[in-house]
């Protein structure tokens, strides 16, 4: 049953910073994305590739962090740090996918 | 011959202090179905040093009570027996490793340990596991074998760090090259000695190969993935600056897609800020960076 502060919408209407109201799972029960996860543009695109058509989200937006001091230099440092830490696994697709997810999160914190 | 040398090295683990008998008694009592708060309190308060550290911890922002818990009975009622058991175990084990020399960066080590514990807990909540408190303890103690190496084999430990720096290899590879064994085997042996729950013993022993665990493969896999994420997020230091490879079997054991991890990251950030107060169980002179 959907609670009053939740809403089910087509995935095309999703915007970044919306928050899921329930887990998204595959038919076999494997978790694709957890309930309390924050949606971003790249994540929404990935969910579409899983064939997700509708999503139940919380109506209220979560407060974002505001930090106007971060600039491109910080982004470059994040990328360089990740390149360094992932240097021995850069030939492994799963690890590069993980690196991309972490990178999007760290850079997202700078701009939110 | 080599096996004899390894066996003798492992026997030295028996030289390390045991956990105080009060801790075992309290942990045993905490498992009894009809145990009362009064009986537990009277057992634990025999060790005032542990009581004061428990109160310091439970009043830190880690638990969110912010100075409102004034005595042990209150702590037991408000936190629940599992959380108090884990606090007692963590404090007493950390006490054994409180002085590891001025050249070891204990602050960065414990940040990595706490970070792994936090990530385990966040993932455990999202995956709706039972006994999430055990997940935190498993994450916190997953690298305890490294502290045993520092304590018992200090010269070998510095050879290990030298191998890591000069050959750009992981610390576990360097441990195997220098010692002939690694921190997971030693950690498993320590967890056995301390009679920690079997699933935590396995998490310490198999967090680099969780498919080998028998009692609770999911817990070992959670610690494996959490250790990797902690390094990827650059929280503290596990002995090298490398993110280890995650075998796809780990995600299969957990029943998750990689995208699931993205959904945990914001909670990890929030919980990590609170968890840094876990460091309050140390005195200032127990936590140091190399001079």
Short mmCIF file of C-alpha atoms in Angstrom, two decimals:
data_model
loop_
_atom_site.label_atom_id
_atom_site.label_comp_id
_atom_site.label_asym_id
_atom_site.label_seq_id
_atom_site.Cartn_x
_atom_site.Cartn_y
_atom_site.Cartn_z
CA UNK A 1 0.00 0.00 0.00
CA UNK A 2 1.39 3.40 -0.94
CA UNK A 3 1.68 5.85 1.94
CA UNK A 4 0.36 9.39 1.52
CA UNK A 5 3.81 11.00 1.02
CA UNK A 6 4.75 8.61 -1.81
CA UNK A 7 3.88 8.65 -5.49
CA UNK A 8 4.33 6.17 -8.36
CA UNK A 9 5.49 7.80 -11.58
CA UNK A 10 6.79 6.68 -15.00
CA UNK A 11 10.56 6.49 -15.12
CA UNK A 12 10.57 9.21 -17.84
CA UNK A 13 9.31 11.70 -15.23
CA UNK A 14 12.02 10.94 -12.73
CA UNK A 15 14.39 13.76 -11.85
CA UNK A 16 17.65 13.71 -9.92
CA UNK A 17 17.43 14.13 -6.11
CA UNK A 18 14.17 12.20 -5.86
CA UNK A 19 14.35 9.37 -3.33
CA UNK A 20 12.94 5.88 -3.75
CA UNK A 21 10.10 4.81 -1.48
CA UNK A 22 10.84 1.09 -1.94
CA UNK A 23 13.55 -1.27 -3.19
CA UNK A 24 13.81 -1.95 -6.91
CA UNK A 25 14.35 -5.65 -7.57
CA UNK A 26 14.66 -8.01 -10.50
CA UNK A 27 11.97 -10.69 -10.96
CA UNK A 28 14.29 -13.22 -9.24
CA UNK A 29 14.54 -10.97 -6.17
CA UNK A 30 18.08 -9.63 -6.73
CA UNK A 31 18.38 -6.05 -5.50
CA UNK A 32 19.03 -3.47 -8.22
CA UNK A 33 18.80 -0.32 -6.08
CA UNK A 34 17.97 0.14 -2.39
CA UNK A 35 15.01 2.01 -0.97
CA UNK A 36 16.92 4.82 0.70
CA UNK A 37 19.17 5.44 -2.30
CA UNK A 38 19.27 8.89 -3.89
CA UNK A 39 18.53 8.98 -7.61
CA UNK A 40 20.84 10.87 -10.01
CA UNK A 41 20.78 11.26 -13.80
CA UNK A 42 23.32 8.49 -14.53
CA UNK A 43 21.51 6.13 -12.13
CA UNK A 44 18.14 6.83 -13.77
CA UNK A 45 19.64 5.98 -17.17
CA UNK A 46 20.99 2.72 -15.78
CA UNK A 47 17.60 1.83 -14.26
CA UNK A 48 15.99 2.30 -17.70
CA UNK A 49 18.43 -0.24 -19.11
CA UNK A 50 17.15 -2.75 -16.55
CA UNK A 51 13.66 -2.29 -18.07
CA UNK A 52 12.20 -0.47 -15.05
CA UNK A 53 9.04 1.33 -16.20
CA UNK A 54 7.56 2.85 -13.01
CA UNK A 55 9.02 3.87 -9.68
CA UNK A 56 7.50 4.84 -6.34
CA UNK A 57 9.26 7.86 -4.87
CA UNK A 58 8.96 10.05 -1.81
CA UNK A 59 7.24 13.33 -2.64
CA UNK A 60 9.42 15.49 -0.36
CA UNK A 61 12.96 16.07 -1.65
CA UNK A 62 15.91 15.37 0.58
CA UNK A 63 17.96 18.42 1.50
CA UNK A 64 21.15 18.59 -0.43
CA UNK A 65 24.50 19.80 0.77
CA UNK A 66 25.44 23.30 -0.28
CA UNK A 67 29.11 23.99 -0.68
CA UNK A 68 29.89 26.72 -3.24
CA UNK A 69 33.64 26.54 -2.56
CA UNK A 70 34.23 23.36 -4.51
CA UNK A 71 35.57 23.90 -8.06
CA UNK A 72 36.94 21.93 -11.02
CA UNK A 73 40.25 21.47 -9.24
CA UNK A 74 38.49 19.41 -6.55
CA UNK A 75 36.84 17.28 -9.26
CA UNK A 76 40.23 16.64 -10.86
CA UNK A 77 41.66 15.61 -7.48
CA UNK A 78 38.79 13.17 -6.98
CA UNK A 79 39.42 11.63 -10.40
CA UNK A 80 43.16 11.37 -9.81
CA UNK A 81 42.61 9.82 -6.38
CA UNK A 82 40.26 7.22 -7.82
CA UNK A 83 42.64 6.45 -10.71
CA UNK A 84 45.41 5.90 -8.17
CA UNK A 85 43.41 3.65 -5.84
CA UNK A 86 41.91 1.61 -8.70
CA UNK A 87 45.17 1.38 -10.65
CA UNK A 88 45.61 -2.38 -10.27
CA UNK A 89 42.06 -3.29 -11.27
CA UNK A 90 41.51 -0.95 -14.23
CA UNK A 91 41.31 -3.92 -16.64
CA UNK A 92 38.27 -5.38 -14.81
CA UNK A 93 34.86 -4.13 -16.02
CA UNK A 94 33.08 -4.72 -12.67
CA UNK A 95 35.70 -2.67 -10.83
CA UNK A 96 35.48 0.14 -13.41
CA UNK A 97 31.72 0.18 -12.94
CA UNK A 98 32.27 0.49 -9.18
CA UNK A 99 34.83 3.25 -9.73
CA UNK A 100 32.33 5.15 -11.88
CA UNK A 101 29.60 4.87 -9.21
CA UNK A 102 31.94 6.09 -6.47
CA UNK A 103 33.23 8.90 -8.70
CA UNK A 104 29.70 10.11 -9.51
CA UNK A 105 28.87 10.12 -5.80
CA UNK A 106 31.98 12.02 -4.73
CA UNK A 107 31.62 14.58 -7.52
CA UNK A 108 27.91 14.88 -6.83
CA UNK A 109 28.69 15.91 -3.24
CA UNK A 110 30.74 18.82 -4.61
CA UNK A 111 27.96 20.21 -6.76
CA UNK A 112 24.87 19.50 -4.62
CA UNK B 1 59.97 -27.41 7.86
CA UNK B 2 58.19 -24.31 6.57
CA UNK B 3 54.94 -25.61 8.08
CA UNK B 4 56.70 -26.00 11.45
CA UNK B 5 57.88 -22.39 11.31
CA UNK B 6 54.36 -21.20 10.48
CA UNK B 7 52.85 -23.33 13.23
CA UNK B 8 55.29 -21.90 15.79
CA UNK B 9 54.49 -18.36 14.66
CA UNK B 10 50.76 -19.01 15.06
CA UNK B 11 51.32 -20.44 18.54
CA UNK B 12 52.70 -17.07 19.62
CA UNK B 13 49.14 -15.79 19.33
CA UNK B 14 48.53 -17.60 22.61
CA UNK B 15 50.99 -15.15 24.21
CA UNK B 16 48.59 -12.27 23.63
CA UNK B 17 46.35 -11.26 26.51
CA UNK B 18 42.99 -12.92 26.67
CA UNK B 19 39.84 -10.94 26.92
CA UNK B 20 39.06 -10.38 30.63
CA UNK B 21 36.94 -13.14 32.17
CA UNK B 22 34.29 -10.56 33.09
CA UNK B 23 33.74 -9.98 29.36
CA UNK B 24 33.16 -13.68 28.68
CA UNK B 25 30.82 -13.90 31.64
CA UNK B 26 28.88 -10.83 30.45
CA UNK B 27 28.74 -12.13 26.86
CA UNK B 28 27.56 -15.53 28.15
CA UNK B 29 24.91 -13.89 30.36
CA UNK B 30 23.73 -11.73 27.47
CA UNK B 31 22.79 -14.90 25.57
CA UNK B 32 20.65 -16.31 28.41
CA UNK B 33 16.92 -15.92 27.65
CA UNK B 34 15.88 -15.10 31.25
CA UNK B 35 18.74 -12.78 32.16
CA UNK B 36 17.84 -9.58 34.06
CA UNK B 37 19.32 -6.11 33.72
CA UNK B 38 20.27 -6.22 37.43
CA UNK B 39 22.23 -9.46 37.07
CA UNK B 40 24.08 -8.14 34.02
CA UNK B 41 24.85 -4.80 35.61
CA UNK B 42 26.32 -6.44 38.71
CA UNK B 43 28.57 -8.60 36.49
CA UNK B 44 29.83 -5.83 34.20
CA UNK B 45 30.35 -3.16 36.84
CA UNK B 46 33.11 -5.22 38.45
CA UNK B 47 35.33 -3.63 35.81
CA UNK B 48 34.99 0.13 36.21
CA UNK B 49 37.39 0.87 33.34
CA UNK B 50 35.08 -0.93 30.92
CA UNK B 51 31.99 0.69 32.46
CA UNK B 52 33.44 4.16 31.98
CA UNK B 53 34.35 3.42 28.36
CA UNK B 54 30.89 1.96 27.67
CA UNK B 55 29.26 5.10 29.07
CA UNK B 56 31.60 7.32 27.08
CA UNK B 57 30.76 5.41 23.92
CA UNK B 58 27.00 5.23 24.43
CA UNK B 59 26.87 8.95 25.16
CA UNK B 60 28.78 9.80 21.98
CA UNK B 61 26.95 10.72 18.78
CA UNK B 62 27.61 7.19 17.50
CA UNK B 63 24.50 6.03 19.38
CA UNK B 64 22.67 9.34 19.34
CA UNK B 65 21.81 9.62 23.04
CA UNK B 66 24.05 12.66 23.55
CA UNK B 67 24.94 12.56 27.20
CA UNK B 68 21.59 11.30 28.48
CA UNK B 69 22.77 7.89 29.69
CA UNK B 70 24.03 8.12 33.26
CA UNK B 71 24.54 4.54 34.33
CA UNK B 72 25.09 1.04 33.04
CA UNK B 73 21.51 -0.16 33.68
CA UNK B 74 20.19 2.67 31.50
CA UNK B 75 22.67 1.75 28.77
CA UNK B 76 21.48 -1.87 28.85
CA UNK B 77 17.81 -0.90 28.65
CA UNK B 78 18.18 1.80 25.97
CA UNK B 79 20.69 0.09 23.70
CA UNK B 80 19.62 -3.51 24.05
CA UNK B 81 21.77 -6.46 24.98
CA UNK B 82 23.28 -7.06 21.52
CA UNK B 83 24.59 -3.51 21.20
CA UNK B 84 26.06 -3.59 24.73
CA UNK B 85 27.63 -6.99 24.07
CA UNK B 86 29.31 -5.63 20.96
CA UNK B 87 30.46 -2.49 22.78
CA UNK B 88 32.02 -4.60 25.55
CA UNK B 89 33.73 -6.91 23.06
CA UNK B 90 35.01 -4.03 20.93
CA UNK B 91 36.35 -2.07 23.90
CA UNK B 92 38.12 -5.05 25.46
CA UNK B 93 39.68 -6.13 22.17
CA UNK B 94 40.77 -2.58 21.35
CA UNK B 95 42.34 -2.34 24.82
CA UNK B 96 44.66 -5.25 23.98
CA UNK B 97 46.05 -3.27 21.05
CA UNK B 98 46.21 0.17 22.62
CA UNK B 99 49.99 0.63 22.40
CA UNK B 100 51.58 -0.37 19.11
CA UNK B 101 54.59 1.98 19.00
CA UNK B 102 55.13 5.49 17.74
CA UNK B 103 55.74 4.53 14.11
CA UNK B 104 52.28 3.04 13.53
CA UNK B 105 49.43 5.32 12.44
CA UNK B 106 46.72 3.92 14.68
CA UNK B 107 44.26 6.72 13.86
CA UNK B 108 44.18 5.88 10.14
CA UNK B 109 43.98 2.15 10.91
CA UNK B 110 40.97 2.55 13.24
CA UNK B 111 39.27 4.94 10.80
CA UNK B 112 39.47 2.23 8.17
CA UNK B 113 38.20 -0.35 10.69
CA UNK B 114 35.29 1.85 11.80
CA UNK B 115 34.54 2.77 8.19
CA UNK B 116 34.32 -0.89 7.21
CA UNK B 117 32.07 -1.54 10.22
CA UNK B 118 29.80 1.37 9.26
CA UNK B 119 29.55 0.29 5.63
CA UNK B 120 28.74 -3.29 6.75
CA UNK B 121 25.98 -1.91 8.98
CA UNK B 122 24.51 0.35 6.26
CA UNK B 123 24.47 -2.49 3.75
CA UNK B 124 23.05 -4.88 6.36
CA UNK B 125 20.14 -2.49 7.00
CA UNK B 126 19.45 -2.08 3.28
CA UNK B 127 19.59 -5.85 2.77
CA UNK B 128 17.39 -6.34 5.86
CA UNK B 129 19.76 -8.77 7.53
CA UNK B 130 19.13 -9.97 11.08
CA UNK B 131 21.92 -9.30 13.64
CA UNK B 132 23.13 -6.11 11.97
CA UNK B 133 25.07 -5.36 15.20
CA UNK B 134 27.25 -8.42 14.48
CA UNK B 135 27.96 -7.01 11.03
CA UNK B 136 29.39 -3.85 12.58
CA UNK B 137 31.66 -5.85 14.91
CA UNK B 138 32.82 -8.06 12.02
CA UNK B 139 33.68 -4.98 9.95
CA UNK B 140 35.38 -3.26 12.88
CA UNK B 141 37.59 -6.26 13.64
CA UNK B 142 38.18 -7.57 10.10
CA UNK B 143 41.84 -6.45 10.03
CA UNK B 144 42.67 -7.33 13.65
CA UNK B 145 45.21 -9.85 12.33
CA UNK B 146 47.33 -6.90 11.15
CA UNK B 147 47.54 -5.58 14.72
CA UNK B 148 48.62 -9.02 15.91
CA UNK B 149 51.43 -8.94 13.32
CA UNK B 150 52.55 -5.52 14.58
CA UNK B 151 52.43 -6.64 18.20
CA UNK B 152 54.07 -10.06 17.82
CA UNK B 153 56.28 -9.63 14.75
CA UNK B 154 57.20 -5.89 14.65
CA UNK B 155 60.33 -6.34 12.50
CA UNK B 156 58.40 -8.42 9.97
CA UNK B 157 55.69 -5.76 9.92
CA UNK B 158 58.12 -3.11 8.75
CA UNK B 159 59.47 -5.49 6.09
CA UNK B 160 55.86 -5.95 4.95
CA UNK B 161 55.33 -2.18 4.66
CA UNK B 162 58.62 -1.89 2.75
CA UNK B 163 57.45 -4.57 0.27
CA UNK B 164 54.16 -2.69 -0.22
CA UNK B 165 55.97 0.58 -0.96
CA UNK B 166 58.78 -0.76 -3.14
CA UNK B 167 56.83 -3.32 -5.19
CA UNK B 168 53.44 -1.53 -5.25
CA UNK B 169 51.66 -4.66 -4.04
CA UNK B 170 48.80 -5.12 -1.61
CA UNK B 171 49.49 -5.63 2.08
CA UNK B 172 48.05 -9.16 1.99
CA UNK B 173 50.47 -10.10 -0.82
CA UNK B 174 53.36 -8.61 1.18
CA UNK B 175 52.27 -10.47 4.36
CA UNK B 176 52.31 -13.79 2.48
CA UNK B 177 55.73 -13.02 1.00
CA UNK B 178 57.34 -12.00 4.31
CA UNK B 179 55.53 -14.15 6.88
CA UNK B 180 54.25 -17.07 4.86
CA UNK B 181 50.73 -16.30 6.11
CA UNK B 182 48.38 -13.32 6.15
CA UNK B 183 46.21 -11.27 8.49
CA UNK B 184 43.06 -13.28 7.70
CA UNK B 185 44.49 -16.56 9.01
CA UNK B 186 45.82 -14.78 12.09
CA UNK B 187 42.56 -12.88 12.60
CA UNK B 188 40.56 -16.11 12.41
CA UNK B 189 42.83 -17.69 15.02
CA UNK B 190 42.41 -14.67 17.32
CA UNK B 191 38.63 -14.72 16.92
CA UNK B 192 38.64 -18.42 17.86
CA UNK B 193 40.79 -17.66 20.93
CA UNK B 194 38.36 -14.92 21.97
CA UNK B 195 35.35 -17.19 21.35
CA UNK B 196 33.62 -14.66 19.13
CA UNK B 197 30.45 -15.91 17.33
CA UNK B 198 31.30 -18.34 14.53
CA UNK B 199 29.98 -16.01 11.82
CA UNK B 200 32.33 -13.24 13.04
CA UNK B 201 35.27 -15.68 13.17
CA UNK B 202 34.54 -16.54 9.54
CA UNK B 203 34.24 -12.88 8.52
CA UNK B 204 37.73 -12.24 9.94
CA UNK B 205 39.09 -15.37 8.27
CA UNK B 206 37.34 -15.23 4.89
CA UNK B 207 36.74 -11.57 4.09
CA UNK B 208 39.04 -11.90 1.06
CA UNK B 209 37.41 -15.18 -0.11
CA UNK B 210 33.87 -15.21 1.38
CA UNK B 211 32.74 -18.15 -0.79
CA UNK B 212 34.84 -20.35 1.53
CA UNK B 213 32.78 -19.46 4.61
CA UNK B 214 30.36 -22.08 5.92
CA UNK B 215 28.34 -20.56 8.78
CA UNK B 216 27.33 -17.24 7.20
CA UNK B 217 28.66 -16.60 3.71
CA UNK B 218 26.62 -13.41 3.40
CA UNK B 219 28.34 -11.84 6.42
CA UNK B 220 31.81 -12.60 5.05
CA UNK B 221 30.76 -11.26 1.64
CA UNK B 222 29.41 -8.07 3.23
CA UNK B 223 32.72 -7.48 5.02
CA UNK B 224 34.59 -8.20 1.76
CA UNK B 225 32.59 -5.64 -0.20
CA UNK B 226 32.64 -3.11 2.66
CA UNK B 227 36.44 -3.30 2.94
CA UNK B 228 36.66 -2.63 -0.80
CA UNK B 229 34.26 0.33 -0.63
CA UNK B 230 36.04 1.78 2.39
CA UNK B 231 39.27 1.82 0.40
CA UNK B 232 37.54 3.18 -2.72
CA UNK B 233 36.10 6.03 -0.60
CA UNK B 234 39.55 6.63 0.93
CA UNK B 235 38.35 6.29 4.55
CA UNK B 236 41.39 5.68 6.76
CA UNK B 237 44.12 3.27 5.63
CA UNK B 238 44.22 -0.54 5.54
CA UNK B 239 47.98 -0.71 4.95
CA UNK B 240 48.13 0.05 1.24
CA UNK B 241 46.46 2.52 -1.15
CA UNK B 242 44.82 -0.09 -3.37
CA UNK B 243 41.22 -1.07 -3.99
CA UNK B 244 41.12 -4.88 -4.06
CA UNK B 245 39.36 -6.76 -6.86
CA UNK B 246 35.81 -7.87 -6.04
CA UNK B 247 35.01 -11.28 -7.46
CA UNK B 248 31.51 -11.34 -9.07
CA UNK B 249 30.75 -14.31 -6.73
CA UNK B 250 30.60 -11.76 -3.87
CA UNK B 251 27.67 -9.93 -5.49
CA UNK B 252 25.98 -13.28 -6.27
CA UNK B 253 26.22 -14.33 -2.60
CA UNK B 254 24.64 -11.02 -1.56
CA UNK B 255 21.99 -11.11 -4.32
CA UNK B 256 22.75 -7.57 -5.51
CA UNK B 257 23.62 -5.64 -8.66
CA UNK B 258 26.54 -3.15 -8.61
CA UNK B 259 24.04 -0.27 -8.82
CA UNK B 260 22.78 -1.24 -5.35
CA UNK B 261 26.04 0.12 -3.98
CA UNK B 262 25.25 3.61 -5.30
CA UNK B 263 22.11 3.60 -3.15
CA UNK B 264 24.15 3.03 0.02
CA UNK B 265 26.66 5.83 -0.44
CA UNK B 266 24.67 8.72 1.02
CA UNK B 267 23.80 6.72 4.14
CA UNK B 268 27.46 5.76 4.46
CA UNK B 269 28.45 9.45 4.47
CA UNK B 270 25.88 10.27 7.18
CA UNK B 271 26.73 7.28 9.38
CA UNK B 272 30.46 7.83 9.01
CA UNK B 273 30.19 11.31 10.53
CA UNK B 274 28.45 9.85 13.61
CA UNK B 275 30.77 6.86 13.77
CA UNK B 276 33.93 8.92 14.11
CA UNK B 277 32.82 9.46 17.70
CA UNK B 278 33.48 5.73 18.25
CA UNK B 279 37.08 6.87 18.51
CA UNK B 280 36.14 8.38 21.91
CA UNK B 281 36.61 4.94 23.46
CA UNK B 282 40.31 5.54 22.99
CA UNK B 283 42.21 7.93 25.21
CA UNK B 284 44.14 10.61 23.29
CA UNK B 285 47.49 8.98 23.89
CA UNK B 286 46.25 5.65 22.50
CA UNK B 287 45.51 7.13 19.08
CA UNK B 288 48.46 8.65 17.31
CA UNK B 289 49.95 9.40 13.93
CA UNK B 290 53.65 8.67 13.41
CA UNK B 291 55.89 11.54 14.58
#
